[in-house]
mmCIF file of C-alpha atoms in Angstrom:
data_model
loop_
_atom_site.group_PDB
_atom_site.id
_atom_site.type_symbol
_atom_site.label_atom_id
_atom_site.label_comp_id
_atom_site.label_asym_id
_atom_site.label_seq_id
_atom_site.Cartn_x
_atom_site.Cartn_y
_atom_site.Cartn_z
ATOM 1 C CA MET A 1475 -29.257 -33.635 -64.003
ATOM 2 C CA THR A 1476 -26.661 -31.053 -63.103
ATOM 3 C CA ILE A 1477 -26.122 -28.170 -65.471
ATOM 4 C CA PRO A 1478 -22.373 -27.721 -65.987
ATOM 5 C CA LYS A 1479 -20.891 -24.475 -64.760
ATOM 6 C CA LEU A 1480 -20.027 -21.940 -67.429
ATOM 7 C CA PRO A 1481 -16.239 -21.463 -67.499
ATOM 8 C CA LEU A 1482 -16.643 -17.701 -67.248
ATOM 9 C CA ASP A 1483 -13.549 -17.311 -65.083
ATOM 10 C CA GLU A 1484 -11.449 -19.171 -67.667
ATOM 11 C CA TRP A 1485 -12.819 -16.995 -70.476
ATOM 12 C CA ILE A 1486 -11.957 -13.824 -68.603
ATOM 13 C CA GLU A 1487 -8.492 -15.150 -67.768
ATOM 14 C CA SER A 1488 -7.822 -15.968 -71.416
ATOM 15 C CA ILE A 1489 -9.011 -12.530 -72.550
ATOM 16 C CA VAL A 1490 -6.826 -10.779 -69.975
ATOM 17 C CA ASN A 1491 -3.797 -12.905 -70.856
ATOM 18 C CA GLY A 1492 -4.334 -12.265 -74.553
ATOM 19 C CA LEU A 1493 -4.530 -8.511 -74.019
ATOM 20 C CA GLU A 1494 -1.437 -8.620 -71.842
ATOM 21 C CA ASP A 1495 0.532 -10.451 -74.551
ATOM 22 C CA ARG A 1496 -0.633 -8.384 -77.523
ATOM 23 C CA LEU A 1497 -0.844 -4.891 -76.015
ATOM 24 C CA SER A 1498 2.140 -4.880 -73.665
ATOM 25 C CA VAL A 1499 3.835 -2.061 -75.593
ATOM 26 C CA LEU A 1500 0.682 0.064 -75.382
ATOM 27 C CA PHE A 1501 0.407 -0.594 -71.643
ATOM 28 C CA ASP A 1502 4.040 0.476 -71.209
ATOM 29 C CA ILE A 1503 3.266 3.762 -72.985
ATOM 30 C CA PHE A 1504 0.239 4.336 -70.754
ATOM 31 C CA SER A 1505 2.363 3.625 -67.678
ATOM 32 C CA THR A 1506 5.001 6.132 -68.739
ATOM 33 C CA VAL A 1507 2.456 8.855 -69.448
ATOM 34 C CA ILE A 1508 0.500 8.316 -66.232
ATOM 35 C CA GLU A 1509 3.639 8.178 -64.101
ATOM 36 C CA GLY A 1510 4.784 11.423 -65.703
ATOM 37 C CA ILE A 1511 1.496 13.170 -64.902
ATOM 38 C CA VAL A 1512 1.506 11.931 -61.291
ATOM 39 C CA ASP A 1513 5.149 12.982 -60.841
ATOM 40 C CA PHE A 1514 4.341 16.418 -62.263
ATOM 41 C CA PHE A 1515 1.466 17.008 -59.845
ATOM 42 C CA SER A 1516 3.513 15.675 -56.913
ATOM 43 C CA PHE A 1517 6.413 17.964 -57.817
ATOM 44 C CA LEU A 1518 4.029 20.916 -58.175
ATOM 45 C CA PHE A 1519 2.343 20.361 -54.809
ATOM 46 C CA LEU A 1520 5.565 19.616 -52.917
ATOM 47 C CA LEU A 1521 7.687 22.342 -54.534
ATOM 48 C CA PRO A 1522 6.765 25.177 -52.118
ATOM 49 C CA PRO A 1523 7.344 24.765 -48.368
ATOM 50 C CA SER A 1524 4.346 23.194 -46.671
ATOM 51 C CA LEU A 1525 3.250 26.358 -44.837
ATOM 52 C CA LEU A 1526 3.481 28.411 -48.021
ATOM 53 C CA MET A 1527 1.409 25.796 -49.874
ATOM 54 C CA VAL A 1528 -1.192 25.934 -47.087
ATOM 55 C CA VAL A 1529 -1.495 29.703 -47.592
ATOM 56 C CA ILE A 1530 -1.696 29.300 -51.388
ATOM 57 C CA LEU A 1531 -4.487 26.718 -51.160
ATOM 58 C CA ALA A 1532 -6.341 28.846 -48.607
ATOM 59 C CA ALA A 1533 -6.109 31.811 -51.009
ATOM 60 C CA VAL A 1534 -7.461 29.615 -53.824
ATOM 61 C CA ALA A 1535 -10.362 28.569 -51.591
ATOM 62 C CA TYR A 1536 -11.069 32.215 -50.724
ATOM 63 C CA TRP A 1537 -10.930 33.316 -54.366
ATOM 64 C CA PHE A 1538 -13.120 30.564 -55.795
ATOM 65 C CA ALA A 1539 -15.359 29.815 -52.823
ATOM 66 C CA SER A 1540 -15.800 31.696 -49.549
ATOM 67 C CA THR A 1541 -14.067 33.019 -46.464
ATOM 68 C CA SER A 1542 -15.338 30.139 -44.338
ATOM 69 C CA LEU A 1543 -13.853 27.554 -46.722
ATOM 70 C CA ALA A 1544 -10.572 29.485 -46.771
ATOM 71 C CA VAL A 1545 -10.433 29.391 -42.954
ATOM 72 C CA PHE A 1546 -11.240 25.656 -42.976
ATOM 73 C CA THR A 1547 -8.529 25.083 -45.592
ATOM 74 C CA LEU A 1548 -5.978 27.008 -43.563
ATOM 75 C CA LEU A 1549 -6.733 25.202 -40.300
ATOM 76 C CA GLY A 1550 -7.264 21.761 -41.863
ATOM 77 C CA LEU A 1551 -4.090 21.745 -43.926
ATOM 78 C CA PHE A 1552 -2.081 23.164 -41.028
ATOM 79 C CA LEU A 1553 -3.333 20.255 -38.915
ATOM 80 C CA ILE A 1554 -2.291 17.790 -41.618
ATOM 81 C CA ASP A 1555 1.171 19.338 -41.692
ATOM 82 C CA ASN A 1556 1.385 19.297 -37.894
ATOM 83 C CA LEU A 1557 0.476 15.593 -37.771
ATOM 84 C CA GLY A 1558 3.261 14.783 -40.210
ATOM 85 C CA TYR A 1559 1.133 13.624 -43.151
ATOM 86 C CA TRP A 1560 1.797 16.542 -45.496
ATOM 87 C CA GLU A 1561 3.842 14.730 -48.150
ATOM 88 C CA HIS A 1562 1.525 11.720 -48.212
ATOM 89 C CA THR A 1563 -1.526 13.992 -48.464
ATOM 90 C CA MET A 1564 0.011 15.854 -51.397
ATOM 91 C CA ASP A 1565 0.812 12.511 -53.041
ATOM 92 C CA THR A 1566 -2.844 11.540 -52.625
ATOM 93 C CA LEU A 1567 -3.924 14.882 -54.085
ATOM 94 C CA ALA A 1568 -1.613 14.276 -57.057
ATOM 95 C CA LEU A 1569 -3.227 10.877 -57.672
ATOM 96 C CA VAL A 1570 -6.717 12.380 -57.395
ATOM 97 C CA MET A 1571 -5.876 15.211 -59.792
ATOM 98 C CA THR A 1572 -4.376 12.769 -62.292
ATOM 99 C CA SER A 1573 -7.375 10.425 -62.124
ATOM 100 C CA ALA A 1574 -9.878 13.289 -62.293
ATOM 101 C CA THR A 1575 -8.078 14.936 -65.223
ATOM 102 C CA ILE A 1576 -8.036 11.728 -67.259
ATOM 103 C CA SER A 1577 -11.677 11.037 -66.322
ATOM 104 C CA ILE A 1578 -12.748 14.515 -67.461
ATOM 105 C CA ILE A 1579 -10.777 14.260 -70.715
ATOM 106 C CA LEU A 1580 -12.508 10.947 -71.457
ATOM 107 C CA GLY A 1581 -15.901 11.635 -69.873
ATOM 108 C CA VAL A 1582 -16.928 14.977 -71.381
ATOM 109 C CA PRO A 1583 -16.431 13.948 -75.055
ATOM 110 C CA LEU A 1584 -18.171 10.613 -74.441
ATOM 111 C CA GLY A 1585 -21.062 12.453 -72.767
ATOM 112 C CA ILE A 1586 -21.326 14.755 -75.778
ATOM 113 C CA LEU A 1587 -21.380 11.757 -78.129
ATOM 114 C CA CYS A 1588 -24.141 10.150 -76.035
ATOM 115 C CA ALA A 1589 -26.191 13.347 -76.199
ATOM 116 C CA ARG A 1590 -25.820 13.620 -79.967
ATOM 117 C CA ASP A 1591 -26.425 9.963 -80.849
ATOM 118 C CA ASN A 1592 -29.028 7.731 -79.163
ATOM 119 C CA LYS A 1593 -27.286 4.593 -80.443
ATOM 120 C CA ILE A 1594 -24.077 5.507 -78.618
ATOM 121 C CA GLN A 1595 -26.087 6.297 -75.485
ATOM 122 C CA ASN A 1596 -27.871 2.922 -75.647
ATOM 123 C CA LEU A 1597 -24.509 1.201 -76.139
ATOM 124 C CA LEU A 1598 -22.725 2.984 -73.278
ATOM 125 C CA THR A 1599 -25.532 2.927 -70.701
ATOM 126 C CA PRO A 1600 -25.184 -0.778 -69.746
ATOM 127 C CA VAL A 1601 -21.392 -0.368 -69.722
ATOM 128 C CA LEU A 1602 -21.686 2.565 -67.305
ATOM 129 C CA ASP A 1603 -24.136 0.584 -65.164
ATOM 130 C CA PHE A 1604 -21.613 -2.245 -65.004
ATOM 131 C CA MET A 1605 -18.766 0.131 -64.113
ATOM 132 C CA GLN A 1606 -20.753 1.753 -61.297
ATOM 133 C CA THR A 1607 -22.118 -1.441 -59.746
ATOM 134 C CA MET A 1608 -19.009 -3.602 -59.881
ATOM 135 C CA PRO A 1609 -17.258 -3.656 -56.459
ATOM 136 C CA ALA A 1610 -14.332 -1.256 -56.439
ATOM 137 C CA PHE A 1611 -11.836 -3.901 -55.317
ATOM 138 C CA VAL A 1612 -12.445 -5.944 -58.478
ATOM 139 C CA TYR A 1613 -10.906 -3.198 -60.633
ATOM 140 C CA LEU A 1614 -7.598 -3.664 -58.848
ATOM 141 C CA ILE A 1615 -7.110 -7.181 -60.258
ATOM 142 C CA PRO A 1616 -6.885 -6.422 -64.016
ATOM 143 C CA ALA A 1617 -5.089 -3.135 -63.264
ATOM 144 C CA VAL A 1618 -2.331 -5.024 -61.451
ATOM 145 C CA THR A 1619 -2.248 -7.674 -64.191
ATOM 146 C CA PHE A 1620 -1.673 -5.104 -66.941
ATOM 147 C CA PHE A 1621 0.410 -2.501 -65.103
ATOM 148 C CA GLY A 1622 1.970 -4.220 -62.070
ATOM 149 C CA LEU A 1623 2.055 -2.689 -58.596
ATOM 150 C CA GLY A 1624 2.351 1.036 -57.925
ATOM 151 C CA VAL A 1625 0.596 4.277 -58.780
ATOM 152 C CA VAL A 1626 -0.314 3.438 -62.389
ATOM 153 C CA PRO A 1627 -2.824 0.633 -61.668
ATOM 154 C CA GLY A 1628 -4.258 2.826 -58.902
ATOM 155 C CA VAL A 1629 -4.883 5.639 -61.372
ATOM 156 C CA ILE A 1630 -6.324 3.267 -63.994
ATOM 157 C CA ALA A 1631 -8.709 1.692 -61.469
ATOM 158 C CA SER A 1632 -9.693 5.154 -60.216
ATOM 159 C CA VAL A 1633 -10.477 6.365 -63.744
ATOM 160 C CA ILE A 1634 -12.676 3.334 -64.472
ATOM 161 C CA PHE A 1635 -14.478 3.787 -61.167
ATOM 162 C CA ALA A 1636 -14.839 7.593 -61.360
ATOM 163 C CA VAL A 1637 -15.561 8.415 -65.023
ATOM 164 C CA PRO A 1638 -19.277 7.370 -65.286
ATOM 165 C CA PRO A 1639 -20.764 10.438 -63.467
ATOM 166 C CA THR A 1640 -19.042 12.840 -65.875
ATOM 167 C CA ILE A 1641 -20.348 10.920 -68.887
ATOM 168 C CA ARG A 1642 -23.884 10.637 -67.513
ATOM 169 C CA LEU A 1643 -24.262 14.238 -66.342
ATOM 170 C CA THR A 1644 -22.688 15.696 -69.486
ATOM 171 C CA ASN A 1645 -25.193 13.714 -71.529
ATOM 172 C CA LEU A 1646 -28.053 14.730 -69.236
ATOM 173 C CA GLY A 1647 -27.093 18.406 -69.197
ATOM 174 C CA ILE A 1648 -26.985 18.650 -72.986
ATOM 175 C CA ARG A 1649 -30.256 16.762 -73.410
ATOM 176 C CA GLN A 1650 -31.994 19.077 -70.915
ATOM 177 C CA VAL A 1651 -31.255 22.216 -72.936
ATOM 178 C CA PRO A 1652 -34.664 23.692 -73.940
ATOM 179 C CA HIS A 1653 -35.584 22.636 -77.442
ATOM 180 C CA ASP A 1654 -36.870 26.092 -78.374
ATOM 181 C CA LEU A 1655 -33.374 27.531 -77.898
ATOM 182 C CA ILE A 1656 -31.951 24.882 -80.205
ATOM 183 C CA GLU A 1657 -34.651 25.679 -82.775
ATOM 184 C CA ALA A 1658 -33.785 29.363 -82.504
ATOM 185 C CA GLY A 1659 -30.158 28.556 -83.249
ATOM 186 C CA GLU A 1660 -31.189 26.455 -86.248
ATOM 187 C CA ALA A 1661 -33.405 29.286 -87.474
ATOM 188 C CA PHE A 1662 -30.362 31.568 -87.514
ATOM 189 C CA GLY A 1663 -28.479 29.033 -89.620
ATOM 190 C CA SER A 1664 -26.136 27.670 -86.964
ATOM 191 C CA THR A 1665 -24.138 24.534 -87.676
ATOM 192 C CA PRO A 1666 -24.226 21.507 -85.323
ATOM 193 C CA ASN A 1667 -20.884 22.565 -83.843
ATOM 194 C CA GLN A 1668 -22.132 26.118 -83.291
ATOM 195 C CA LYS A 1669 -25.220 24.775 -81.521
ATOM 196 C CA LEU A 1670 -23.023 22.577 -79.359
ATOM 197 C CA PHE A 1671 -20.431 25.145 -78.321
ATOM 198 C CA LYS A 1672 -22.594 28.284 -78.189
ATOM 199 C CA ILE A 1673 -25.921 26.934 -76.921
ATOM 200 C CA GLN A 1674 -25.834 23.427 -75.491
ATOM 201 C CA LEU A 1675 -22.495 23.287 -73.667
ATOM 202 C CA PRO A 1676 -22.813 26.745 -71.991
ATOM 203 C CA LEU A 1677 -26.252 25.809 -70.640
ATOM 204 C CA ALA A 1678 -25.073 22.339 -69.625
ATOM 205 C CA VAL A 1679 -22.056 23.619 -67.652
ATOM 206 C CA PRO A 1680 -23.740 23.330 -64.193
ATOM 207 C CA SER A 1681 -24.675 19.710 -64.873
ATOM 208 C CA ILE A 1682 -21.197 18.934 -66.235
ATOM 209 C CA MET A 1683 -19.571 20.527 -63.184
ATOM 210 C CA ALA A 1684 -21.803 18.450 -60.909
ATOM 211 C CA GLY A 1685 -20.575 15.332 -62.715
ATOM 212 C CA ILE A 1686 -16.968 16.474 -62.281
ATOM 213 C CA ASN A 1687 -17.631 16.959 -58.560
ATOM 214 C CA GLN A 1688 -18.868 13.364 -58.308
ATOM 215 C CA THR A 1689 -15.880 12.139 -60.315
ATOM 216 C CA ILE A 1690 -13.394 13.872 -58.009
ATOM 217 C CA MET A 1691 -14.965 12.360 -54.896
ATOM 218 C CA LEU A 1692 -15.082 8.866 -56.407
ATOM 219 C CA ALA A 1693 -11.467 9.219 -57.526
ATOM 220 C CA LEU A 1694 -10.451 10.111 -53.973
ATOM 221 C CA SER A 1695 -12.224 7.068 -52.527
ATOM 222 C CA MET A 1696 -10.643 4.756 -55.111
ATOM 223 C CA VAL A 1697 -7.177 6.241 -54.635
ATOM 224 C CA VAL A 1698 -7.383 5.364 -50.947
ATOM 225 C CA ILE A 1699 -8.403 1.777 -51.810
ATOM 226 C CA SER A 1700 -5.546 1.602 -54.329
ATOM 227 C CA SER A 1701 -3.043 1.722 -51.467
ATOM 228 C CA MET A 1702 -3.598 -2.058 -51.298
ATOM 229 C CA ILE A 1703 -1.691 -2.426 -54.585
ATOM 230 C CA GLY A 1704 1.157 -0.090 -53.767
ATOM 231 C CA ALA A 1705 -0.281 3.323 -54.663
ATOM 232 C CA GLN A 1706 1.392 6.124 -52.778
ATOM 233 C CA GLY A 1707 -0.363 8.590 -50.497
ATOM 234 C CA ILE A 1708 -2.335 8.750 -47.289
ATOM 235 C CA GLY A 1709 -4.239 5.547 -48.135
ATOM 236 C CA ALA A 1710 -1.040 3.593 -47.465
ATOM 237 C CA ASP A 1711 -1.010 4.971 -43.917
ATOM 238 C CA VAL A 1712 -4.625 3.891 -43.422
ATOM 239 C CA TYR A 1713 -3.898 0.417 -44.793
ATOM 240 C CA ARG A 1714 -0.796 0.095 -42.602
ATOM 241 C CA ALA A 1715 -2.750 1.152 -39.509
ATOM 242 C CA VAL A 1716 -5.465 -1.416 -40.264
ATOM 243 C CA THR A 1717 -3.014 -4.292 -40.776
ATOM 244 C CA GLN A 1718 -1.054 -3.381 -37.627
ATOM 245 C CA ILE A 1719 -4.176 -2.495 -35.582
ATOM 246 C CA LYS A 1720 -2.923 1.006 -34.753
ATOM 247 C CA THR A 1721 -6.103 2.861 -33.883
ATOM 248 C CA GLY A 1722 -4.513 6.236 -33.240
ATOM 249 C CA GLN A 1723 -2.512 6.260 -36.449
ATOM 250 C CA GLY A 1724 -5.562 5.111 -38.405
ATOM 251 C CA PHE A 1725 -7.639 7.936 -36.918
ATOM 252 C CA GLU A 1726 -5.000 10.535 -37.839
ATOM 253 C CA ALA A 1727 -4.680 9.279 -41.424
ATOM 254 C CA GLY A 1728 -8.456 9.008 -41.778
ATOM 255 C CA LEU A 1729 -8.858 12.564 -40.488
ATOM 256 C CA CYS A 1730 -6.434 13.790 -43.159
ATOM 257 C CA ILE A 1731 -8.533 12.074 -45.842
ATOM 258 C CA VAL A 1732 -11.711 13.650 -44.436
ATOM 259 C CA ILE A 1733 -10.148 17.135 -44.525
ATOM 260 C CA LEU A 1734 -8.964 16.636 -48.101
ATOM 261 C CA ALA A 1735 -12.351 15.240 -49.160
ATOM 262 C CA ILE A 1736 -14.271 18.168 -47.636
ATOM 263 C CA LEU A 1737 -11.903 20.652 -49.271
ATOM 264 C CA LEU A 1738 -12.243 19.096 -52.734
ATOM 265 C CA ASP A 1739 -16.005 18.655 -52.403
ATOM 266 C CA ARG A 1740 -16.758 22.193 -51.206
ATOM 267 C CA LEU A 1741 -14.402 23.794 -53.704
ATOM 268 C CA SER A 1742 -15.896 21.935 -56.661
ATOM 269 C CA GLN A 1743 -19.436 22.671 -55.416
ATOM 270 C CA HIS A 1744 -18.665 26.392 -55.252
ATOM 271 C CA LEU A 1745 -17.310 26.200 -58.796
ATOM 272 C CA VAL A 1746 -20.686 24.768 -59.860
ATOM 273 C CA LYS A 1747 -22.499 27.665 -58.162
ATOM 274 C CA ARG A 1748 -20.175 30.203 -59.805
ATOM 275 C CA LYS A 1749 -20.932 28.683 -63.200
ATOM 276 C CA GLN A 1750 -24.654 28.856 -62.505
ATOM 277 C CA LYS A 1751 -24.416 32.562 -61.646
ATOM 278 C CA SER A 1752 -21.900 33.472 -64.326
ATOM 279 C CA PRO A 1753 -23.125 35.339 -67.415
ATOM 280 C CA ALA A 1754 -20.887 33.053 -69.449
ATOM 281 C CA VAL A 1755 -23.393 30.223 -69.230
ATOM 282 C CA ARG A 1756 -26.158 32.280 -70.805
ATOM 283 C CA CYS A 1757 -27.172 31.159 -74.218
ATOM 284 C CA GLN A 1758 -25.806 33.096 -77.202
ATOM 285 C CA VAL A 1759 -27.720 32.541 -80.421
ATOM 286 C CA PRO A 1760 -25.051 32.001 -83.087
ATOM 287 C CA ASP A 1761 -24.719 34.588 -85.804
ATOM 288 C CA SER A 1762 -25.072 32.996 -89.209
ATOM 289 C CA ARG A 1763 -22.714 35.490 -90.799
#
């Protein structure tokens, strides 16, 4: 006796088609907003001349990180400009910044909700597991179905793929705050919001920043994959080199991605270290007055 196959694919197709029919106006609004954010970042990064932007980013790296990272930024970005990939690299950076910004806006509040309510945590945990284990290419299919080809489905797929670390590490950071500090705040008559903003969040900042670091790196990897569905940026050059078997061009484009990835990773890591050393993350027992 053969057990009939569950029509899971048909169920998913019907759900997707139903959402597409009923929420098309909402998807159009999302597309407009996301395109506007991407265009803003692209305009911002491409507004100064390339060499001036290289100096500005090197100064940012020096201010927030170290001299060695500033030198790497200066040399790496100059190489990208020399190879002729400057505009595409800035387009990729705009996509990463858009995806990371949306992921942070969604991830931090959801992480806080998970930390404050075990039921929400138990509900979201299997969803986050599913989001992190599903192959990245699968996210491109519904994104294209709802938003068509271009940058918008790339950003949507990147957000889905990149948001779980921010949620998980925000939740973890808040839950790891020493209980005696929370009891001290309660003894001084602090409200739940005072405990959150003056005790828990300041002490959880290093963990939250680590989650943001992971989110940025995942967003970069997904943005490169999104070139398969028409997303702009350096990933399109990699995809073109693969399809046309151009080894040299693929190496150049891949090197640009490596430089950008190292820059984003090291800069966000140094921000985590600054938060760990900063007096701002020290606990302040709320005044009940």
